[in-house]
Structure formats: structure tokens, C-alpha cells
Amino acid sequence: MPAQAHPLGQPGGPAARAQHLAWPFFDLRHQELVAELDPWAARKTAHVHGGDVDADCRALVGALGEDGWLRYAVAGLPYGGLTDAIDTRAVCLIRQTLAYHNGLADFAFAMQGLGSGAISLFGTHEQRERYLPRVASGEAIAAFALSEPQAGSDVAAMACSARLDGADYVLDGSKTWISNGGMADFYVVFVRTGEAPGARGITALIVDADNPGLRIAERIEVIAPHPLARLEFDGCRVPVGQRVGEAGQGFKVAMATLDVFRTSVAAAALGFARRALDEALARAMSRRMFGQTLADFQLTQGKLADMATGVDAAALLTYRAAWMRDGGARITKEAAMAKMTATETAQRVIDAAVQMFGGQGVVSGEVVERLYREIRALRIYEGATEVQQLIIARELLREAGDGAV
């Protein structure tokens, strides 16, 4: 069967980094998506440098919403989405493309999806109608509040709690490392409600930012500027109608949401890695040393070969997981493999690019210096690499047990 014409044209420039779109994981609509988004991202994000992180994020969310990109982050045609279900491959391609150009733009898109994902997947008609169209238009900024000071990877250790009081839940406790914390218009908050011990007694609630009893206790500064905060709840009353899913089913809600967007973390890492590889190639071909270019040295060629191979291997795992999920498969293991491999590979690729730049690679404002700061958090959030290893091993053992005679 002849290959379809590639919307980005012949190899070279943007087309060179989009050659993977010819893989059988993708449809023509995915190729057309990247062909439109790539120049948009280059044009719309070039001026964003993170000087005022909150203002920059709001501007990026507004631009992404105005030009229709956030419609990919929510599900349901009646609620502002492009399709009834989230297109995981499209979300991944958007994150990879945005991350290639600007990490804060990727963050702005991703948090709209993650922050509202539980509502897309489990929300009532009224909840979807109230929140999702505003997320898709960029009018409302969403946040996902799961982590706590003593309960990051270990969700079952969650201490933030809620008790029923008439028609309301009353929340007490804290959440930390909350992306969009301090600037979000609403938070999907996971709290212990006690229906059962451990992870089985957690419930998801939508808490509006202006809800009395919710306080931004601390803004958190990190090496790659992003809006992060610690939240405090003190007698915060939330109507039962703001519950997402069933009482005691919050862990299921959280994990299903993360399964959608964990694969897209891998895609963002791919965007960073591809940009680092392109920067390294340009540097190697232009930097002259000892009468030749850096690219003429076999050591450099070997490093570039390792970088390119690692990026493609990570991409294959990432888009396998996205393709499987869009086909309705359970991808807990595959998403963990993709997230672990892509983020760890991107760290190595970016580090190698910095090394090729020498002293210039650690100058503030250089692309590879920015990438070096951007990639580090991806190896931690939405499940650290070590947690992904545990997930993969657990799934392997479960599958082996299911197949035992």
C-alpha cells in the first residue's frame, strides 16, 4: 500500500523531526495536526521566557484556547471537545510539538488536560457542562491536586481528609507540588473519606479556587519556572454534587486520569530530546576544532548515533502506548514503560547536547541550558522512574500469574 503524502513535505527542517508520523500508529489527521501546530508553536511561543510565570501561563492558556488546541485536552463534543473521547495520540503529538518549542507552553496545555481529566472521564453531565467548555476555551485554568507532603508516590498514605456534614463534604489538610496552584480557577482534589482502608477510601472532589477554607499556603520555586503551590484546607465546605465519581472510588479516578496523561509525559520528554538532538547536530556541524568540525570526530558521531537511537526507541514505546489506549486497551504497563524510557533517555540526550556545547551549554538562556532544567522534573512527576519500575514489575507478575497453570 503506497504511503500517504506527508503534510510537512520532504525531509529537512520541520519534516525531519516529523518523520515518525509515517509510522502505522498514526492517521492522516495526526499528520495534519502537527503540520498546523508546528508553525503555530514556533510563532506563538517564541517570546515566552518565563519572566512572569503566572502571566505567561495565563497568556499561553488563552492562546491555546483561542486557537482551538485545548479542545484536544477535553472529551465530549457537547462540552467543547473535538471528539467524544480523548485522542491520546493527538494529545501526545501536541505535547511533543509544544515541548520542542517551549516547555511552558507544553506545561500550560498538559495541565488543562490533567486538571480536568477526571471530569472528562467520570464527571456528571452538570459537571462537564460547567467546567469543560471553559477549560477548552482557555477561560478557566484547571489543576489536579493529589500529592501531599508525606504522600507523593504512595497515594495510600494520603492524610488530607473530608467528612460528610449534611449535603457537604468538609475538607481539612494540605496538598503540595500542585501544578497551577495559586492561579487555577478550580482544583480536582483527592481526599480520604474513609469508606475502606488505604487507597479504597479516597474520593475526588471539585473545589473552586474562591471556595472559603481553601488557602494558598506557599508558592514553590523550582529550577524550571512553573506555577506550583502548597494548598491548605481548613473547614472547606464542598457540596456533594461536586464529587467526581463514586465515594471511595477516588483512587480509581486518579489512576485512570494518570493513565491517559502519563503517556503524554513521555511525549513531552520526546519533544525536549528531539530539540536537544537538533541543537547538538547544528552545533556539531558548525563548531570548528583542530582544523575540522566537531561532527568530523568519531567520538561525536558515536554520541549522535546513540542519541538518535535512544530518541526513536523511546518514541516507539510512547506511541505504541498511545495507539493501544486509543484502541481501548489497558495500558498500565505500556504507559509506565514509555514514561520511564522517554524521560530517562531525554535526560541522557540533553546532557550529551550540553556537553557538545561546552561552556556555552551552561550559559543562562541557551536552548540546551533551558532543556537541561526542563527535563529533570519529568523523571519525578506523575510517578518517578522508580515507581514506574514497580508498576512494570507488578504488571509482569500479574500477567505471569494469570497465565500460570
XYZ file of C-alpha atoms in Angstrom:
405
model
C 0.000 0.000 0.000
C 1.597 3.351 -1.013
C 2.488 5.736 1.792
C 0.368 8.866 2.195
C 1.912 12.194 1.231
C 3.460 13.865 4.236
C 1.879 17.266 5.039
C 5.231 18.642 6.210
C 6.896 17.975 2.868
C 10.287 16.462 2.211
C 12.851 15.647 4.941
C 14.706 18.670 6.238
C 13.618 21.269 8.789
C 10.248 20.537 10.421
C 9.716 17.463 8.248
C 12.876 15.802 9.533
C 11.583 15.766 13.089
C 8.138 14.588 11.955
C 9.242 11.508 10.037
C 7.794 9.309 12.789
C 4.328 10.394 11.660
C 4.679 7.921 8.796
C 4.672 5.096 11.370
C 1.500 2.964 11.357
C 0.445 4.320 14.758
C -0.847 7.496 13.107
C -3.642 8.559 10.776
C -3.626 11.405 8.275
C -5.400 13.618 10.797
C -2.404 13.314 13.120
C -0.033 14.357 10.354
C -2.223 17.344 9.544
C -2.386 18.268 13.230
C 1.402 18.515 13.537
C 1.699 20.323 10.199
C -0.575 23.056 11.574
C 0.662 23.128 15.164
C 4.415 23.240 14.498
C 4.476 26.692 12.831
C 1.856 27.941 15.292
C 4.052 26.954 18.234
C 7.155 28.487 16.653
C 5.296 31.758 16.126
C 3.229 31.987 19.310
C 5.730 30.808 21.928
C 9.000 32.386 20.778
C 8.549 35.452 23.002
C 7.713 33.489 26.177
C 10.692 33.298 28.521
C 9.093 32.727 31.925
C 9.868 36.150 33.346
C 6.407 36.336 34.928
C 5.387 32.685 35.111
C 1.751 33.227 36.081
C 1.177 35.861 33.413
C 2.963 33.791 30.780
C 0.927 30.700 31.653
C -2.341 32.600 31.507
C -1.373 34.061 28.145
C -0.416 30.641 26.793
C -3.636 29.026 28.038
C -5.570 31.871 26.418
C -3.763 31.449 23.093
C -4.109 27.660 23.123
C -7.820 28.017 23.858
C -8.478 30.779 21.365
C -6.910 28.835 18.505
C -8.638 25.557 19.380
C -5.758 23.443 20.670
C -7.269 22.940 24.120
C -10.238 21.174 22.540
C -7.937 18.157 22.326
C -7.483 18.219 26.109
C -11.139 17.565 26.996
C -13.623 14.889 25.972
C -17.141 15.322 24.612
C -18.430 17.350 21.671
C -21.175 18.986 23.787
C -18.540 20.145 26.273
C -16.031 21.769 23.935
C -14.006 18.707 22.984
C -13.213 17.721 19.407
C -14.292 14.117 19.959
C -16.300 12.121 22.466
C -13.121 10.503 23.835
C -9.683 11.987 24.328
C -7.417 11.169 21.366
C -4.294 10.063 23.235
C -2.115 10.143 20.138
C -3.198 13.711 19.374
C -2.507 14.794 22.954
C 0.950 13.209 22.757
C 1.761 14.864 19.433
C 0.646 18.240 20.760
C 2.801 17.876 23.859
C 5.819 16.726 21.865
C 5.470 19.649 19.446
C 4.920 22.273 22.140
C 7.776 20.924 24.267
C 10.090 21.104 21.263
C 9.440 24.845 21.049
C 8.676 25.922 24.617
C 8.411 23.952 27.849
C 5.982 26.382 29.472
C 3.592 26.053 26.514
C 3.662 22.289 26.936
C 3.005 22.723 30.666
C 0.044 25.044 30.007
C -1.582 22.548 27.638
C -0.851 19.480 29.757
C -2.239 20.904 32.988
C -5.505 21.842 31.306
C -5.882 18.209 30.318
C -4.688 16.666 33.572
C -6.579 19.137 35.752
C -9.878 18.460 34.007
C -9.228 14.834 33.019
C -11.165 13.350 35.912
C -14.203 15.418 34.894
C -13.849 14.299 31.261
C -13.677 10.654 32.316
C -16.006 10.453 35.320
C -17.860 13.754 35.664
C -21.632 14.135 35.617
C -23.335 15.962 32.776
C -23.695 19.020 35.012
C -20.009 18.971 35.998
C -18.853 18.574 32.414
C -21.193 21.326 31.253
C -19.979 23.707 33.948
C -16.217 23.180 33.669
C -15.081 21.592 30.400
C -16.168 24.274 27.892
C -14.289 26.899 29.943
C -11.205 24.666 30.031
C -11.375 24.129 26.266
C -11.716 27.855 25.558
C -8.911 28.792 27.956
C -11.298 30.799 30.113
C -10.750 28.584 33.192
C -7.445 27.125 34.397
C -7.572 23.618 35.854
C -5.439 21.825 38.454
C -5.024 18.251 39.713
C -4.413 18.046 43.471
C -3.195 14.595 44.510
C 0.271 14.860 46.139
C 0.853 15.620 49.811
C 3.986 16.259 51.883
C 4.021 12.596 53.008
C 2.031 11.071 50.145
C 3.514 11.559 46.707
C 4.180 8.228 45.061
C 2.426 6.445 47.955
C -1.128 7.636 47.375
C -2.474 5.249 50.005
C -0.657 7.327 52.661
C -2.916 10.309 51.907
C -3.883 12.284 55.014
C -5.962 15.164 53.627
C -9.490 14.194 54.630
C -13.137 15.065 54.162
C -16.165 14.222 56.273
C -19.800 14.379 55.295
C -21.840 17.066 57.024
C -25.343 17.149 55.618
C -25.153 17.982 51.913
C -21.481 18.995 52.091
C -18.057 17.471 52.443
C -15.815 19.337 54.887
C -12.139 19.227 53.875
C -9.116 19.538 56.168
C -5.435 19.036 55.350
C -2.901 20.029 52.726
C -1.723 19.275 49.203
C 1.673 20.146 47.760
C 3.558 20.244 44.444
C 0.271 21.270 42.826
C 0.797 22.489 39.276
C -1.168 25.672 38.532
C -1.502 26.084 42.292
C -2.242 29.704 43.105
C -3.563 30.555 39.652
C -6.076 27.791 38.903
C -9.791 28.534 38.805
C -10.654 25.094 40.174
C -8.920 22.018 41.595
C -9.823 18.330 41.376
C -8.804 17.323 44.906
C -8.353 13.778 46.175
C -9.193 13.294 49.855
C -9.553 10.462 52.330
C -13.217 9.817 53.107
C -12.791 6.502 54.901
C -15.095 4.089 53.099
C -12.287 1.496 53.328
C -8.632 1.418 54.400
C -5.786 2.525 52.156
C -6.412 3.503 48.557
C -10.003 2.269 48.637
C -11.191 5.083 50.905
C -10.341 8.090 48.704
C -12.799 10.412 46.944
C -12.364 13.054 44.225
C -13.966 16.481 44.674
C -14.021 19.623 42.526
C -13.068 22.644 44.630
C -13.417 26.113 43.149
C -10.483 28.427 43.843
C -12.657 31.003 45.632
C -14.145 28.410 47.990
C -13.866 29.605 51.622
C -11.491 27.386 53.569
C -9.056 26.918 50.667
C -5.820 28.862 51.078
C -2.649 29.072 49.003
C -0.143 28.435 51.786
C 3.042 28.654 49.733
C 4.246 29.219 46.195
C 7.068 26.824 45.302
C 10.013 27.904 43.143
C 11.695 25.208 41.026
C 14.645 25.107 38.623
C 12.451 25.360 35.521
C 9.883 28.033 36.446
C 6.334 26.695 36.561
C 3.407 27.708 38.788
C 3.468 25.362 41.789
C 1.942 25.727 45.235
C 1.037 24.117 48.524
C -2.684 24.237 49.325
C -4.272 24.266 52.780
C -7.862 23.243 53.512
C -9.394 24.347 56.793
C -13.070 23.506 57.191
C -13.520 23.900 53.431
C -17.130 23.014 52.568
C -17.780 21.398 49.184
C -21.262 20.303 48.063
C -21.746 16.580 47.480
C -22.684 17.469 43.909
C -19.031 18.384 43.342
C -17.923 14.776 43.862
C -16.369 13.175 40.772
C -17.290 9.504 40.541
C -18.465 7.441 43.479
C -17.450 7.921 47.101
C -14.382 5.828 47.899
C -13.509 5.454 44.205
C -11.084 8.385 44.018
C -8.012 6.207 43.592
C -9.600 4.638 40.506
C -10.422 8.129 39.203
C -6.862 9.346 39.794
C -5.185 6.327 38.202
C -7.444 6.390 35.133
C -6.653 10.084 34.664
C -2.934 9.486 35.059
C -3.035 6.570 32.607
C -4.234 8.998 29.926
C -1.676 11.676 30.623
C 1.317 9.587 31.775
C 1.922 8.619 28.150
C 1.851 12.299 27.216
C 4.637 12.982 29.748
C 6.753 10.627 27.661
C 5.780 12.611 24.578
C 6.853 15.878 26.209
C 10.196 14.285 27.045
C 10.489 13.322 23.367
C 9.927 16.941 22.389
C 12.738 18.079 24.666
C 15.019 15.283 23.439
C 14.364 15.974 19.752
C 15.125 19.672 20.275
C 18.366 18.775 22.085
C 19.353 16.419 19.263
C 18.688 19.103 16.641
C 20.697 21.650 18.633
C 23.537 19.134 19.013
C 23.552 18.361 15.277
C 23.690 22.048 14.380
C 26.468 22.641 16.889
C 28.486 19.635 15.719
C 28.306 20.693 12.086
C 29.214 24.352 12.717
C 31.754 24.242 15.566
C 35.304 24.105 14.256
C 38.072 22.465 16.286
C 41.598 21.438 15.329
C 41.046 22.178 11.663
C 37.752 20.302 11.301
C 34.215 20.416 12.587
C 33.099 18.742 15.784
C 30.973 16.430 13.610
C 34.109 15.061 11.926
C 35.277 13.390 15.143
C 34.253 9.765 15.505
C 33.531 10.316 19.209
C 30.952 12.918 18.241
C 29.444 10.666 15.582
C 29.112 7.823 18.074
C 27.396 10.101 20.573
C 24.969 11.434 17.961
C 24.146 7.877 16.884
C 23.364 6.888 20.478
C 21.208 9.999 20.959
C 19.168 9.427 17.795
C 18.680 5.725 18.506
C 17.536 6.429 22.041
C 15.017 9.024 20.870
C 13.492 6.682 18.292
C 13.336 3.774 20.757
C 11.537 5.965 23.285
C 9.197 7.246 20.579
C 8.224 3.713 19.587
C 7.286 2.864 23.178
C 5.430 6.148 23.624
C 3.291 5.900 20.524
C 2.679 2.192 20.988
C 1.096 3.039 24.352
C -0.927 5.933 22.908
C -2.128 3.813 19.961
C -3.113 0.956 22.278
C -5.098 3.252 24.561
C -6.933 4.810 21.628
C -7.842 1.261 20.627
C -9.402 0.639 24.047
C -6.619 -1.458 25.587
C -5.487 -1.306 29.208
C -2.014 0.278 29.088
C -0.803 0.478 32.687
C 2.406 -1.407 31.867
C 2.952 0.149 28.449
C 2.429 3.711 29.725
C 4.905 3.096 32.553
C 7.475 1.711 30.100
C 7.028 4.722 27.840
C 7.230 7.278 30.638
C 10.303 5.685 32.215
C 12.190 5.178 28.950
C 11.386 8.536 27.373
C 12.233 10.661 30.401
C 15.448 8.805 31.243
C 16.514 8.862 27.578
C 15.754 12.555 27.258
C 17.903 13.295 30.309
C 20.862 11.500 28.673
C 20.309 13.122 25.278
C 20.074 16.619 26.729
C 23.123 16.068 28.915
C 25.084 14.970 25.832
C 23.933 18.075 23.956
C 25.090 20.331 26.782
C 28.462 18.572 26.709
C 28.829 19.264 22.986
C 28.208 22.937 23.592
C 30.982 23.047 26.186
C 30.953 26.162 28.355
C 28.289 27.746 26.167
C 25.955 24.926 27.135
C 25.602 26.137 30.714
C 25.087 29.818 29.885
C 21.714 31.015 31.118
C 19.312 31.473 28.221
C 20.901 28.943 25.884
C 18.381 26.443 24.497
C 20.266 23.407 25.808
C 20.642 25.024 29.245
C 16.892 25.565 29.387
C 16.251 21.993 28.279
C 18.614 20.714 30.977
C 16.459 22.385 33.625
C 13.167 21.458 31.998
C 13.763 17.710 31.736
C 14.678 16.996 35.334
C 11.186 17.232 36.779
C 9.712 14.851 34.201
C 11.661 11.977 35.751
C 9.757 12.607 39.000
C 6.219 13.879 38.413
C 3.282 11.601 37.546
C 5.278 8.755 39.041
C 9.044 8.770 39.476
C 11.161 6.379 37.422
C 11.472 4.022 40.384
C 7.679 3.910 40.700
C 7.376 3.097 37.003
C 9.746 0.167 37.544
C 7.499 -1.131 40.321
C 4.411 -0.754 38.126
C 6.035 -2.623 35.241
C 7.223 -5.446 37.509
C 3.830 -5.707 39.213
C 2.082 -5.970 35.837
C 4.559 -8.586 34.613
C 3.999 -10.675 37.724
C 0.228 -10.305 37.437
C 0.330 -11.433 33.816
C 2.567 -14.377 34.703
C 0.181 -15.352 37.491
C -2.843 -15.127 35.199
C -1.096 -17.419 32.754
C 0.030 -19.965 35.350
C -1.440 -23.459 35.096
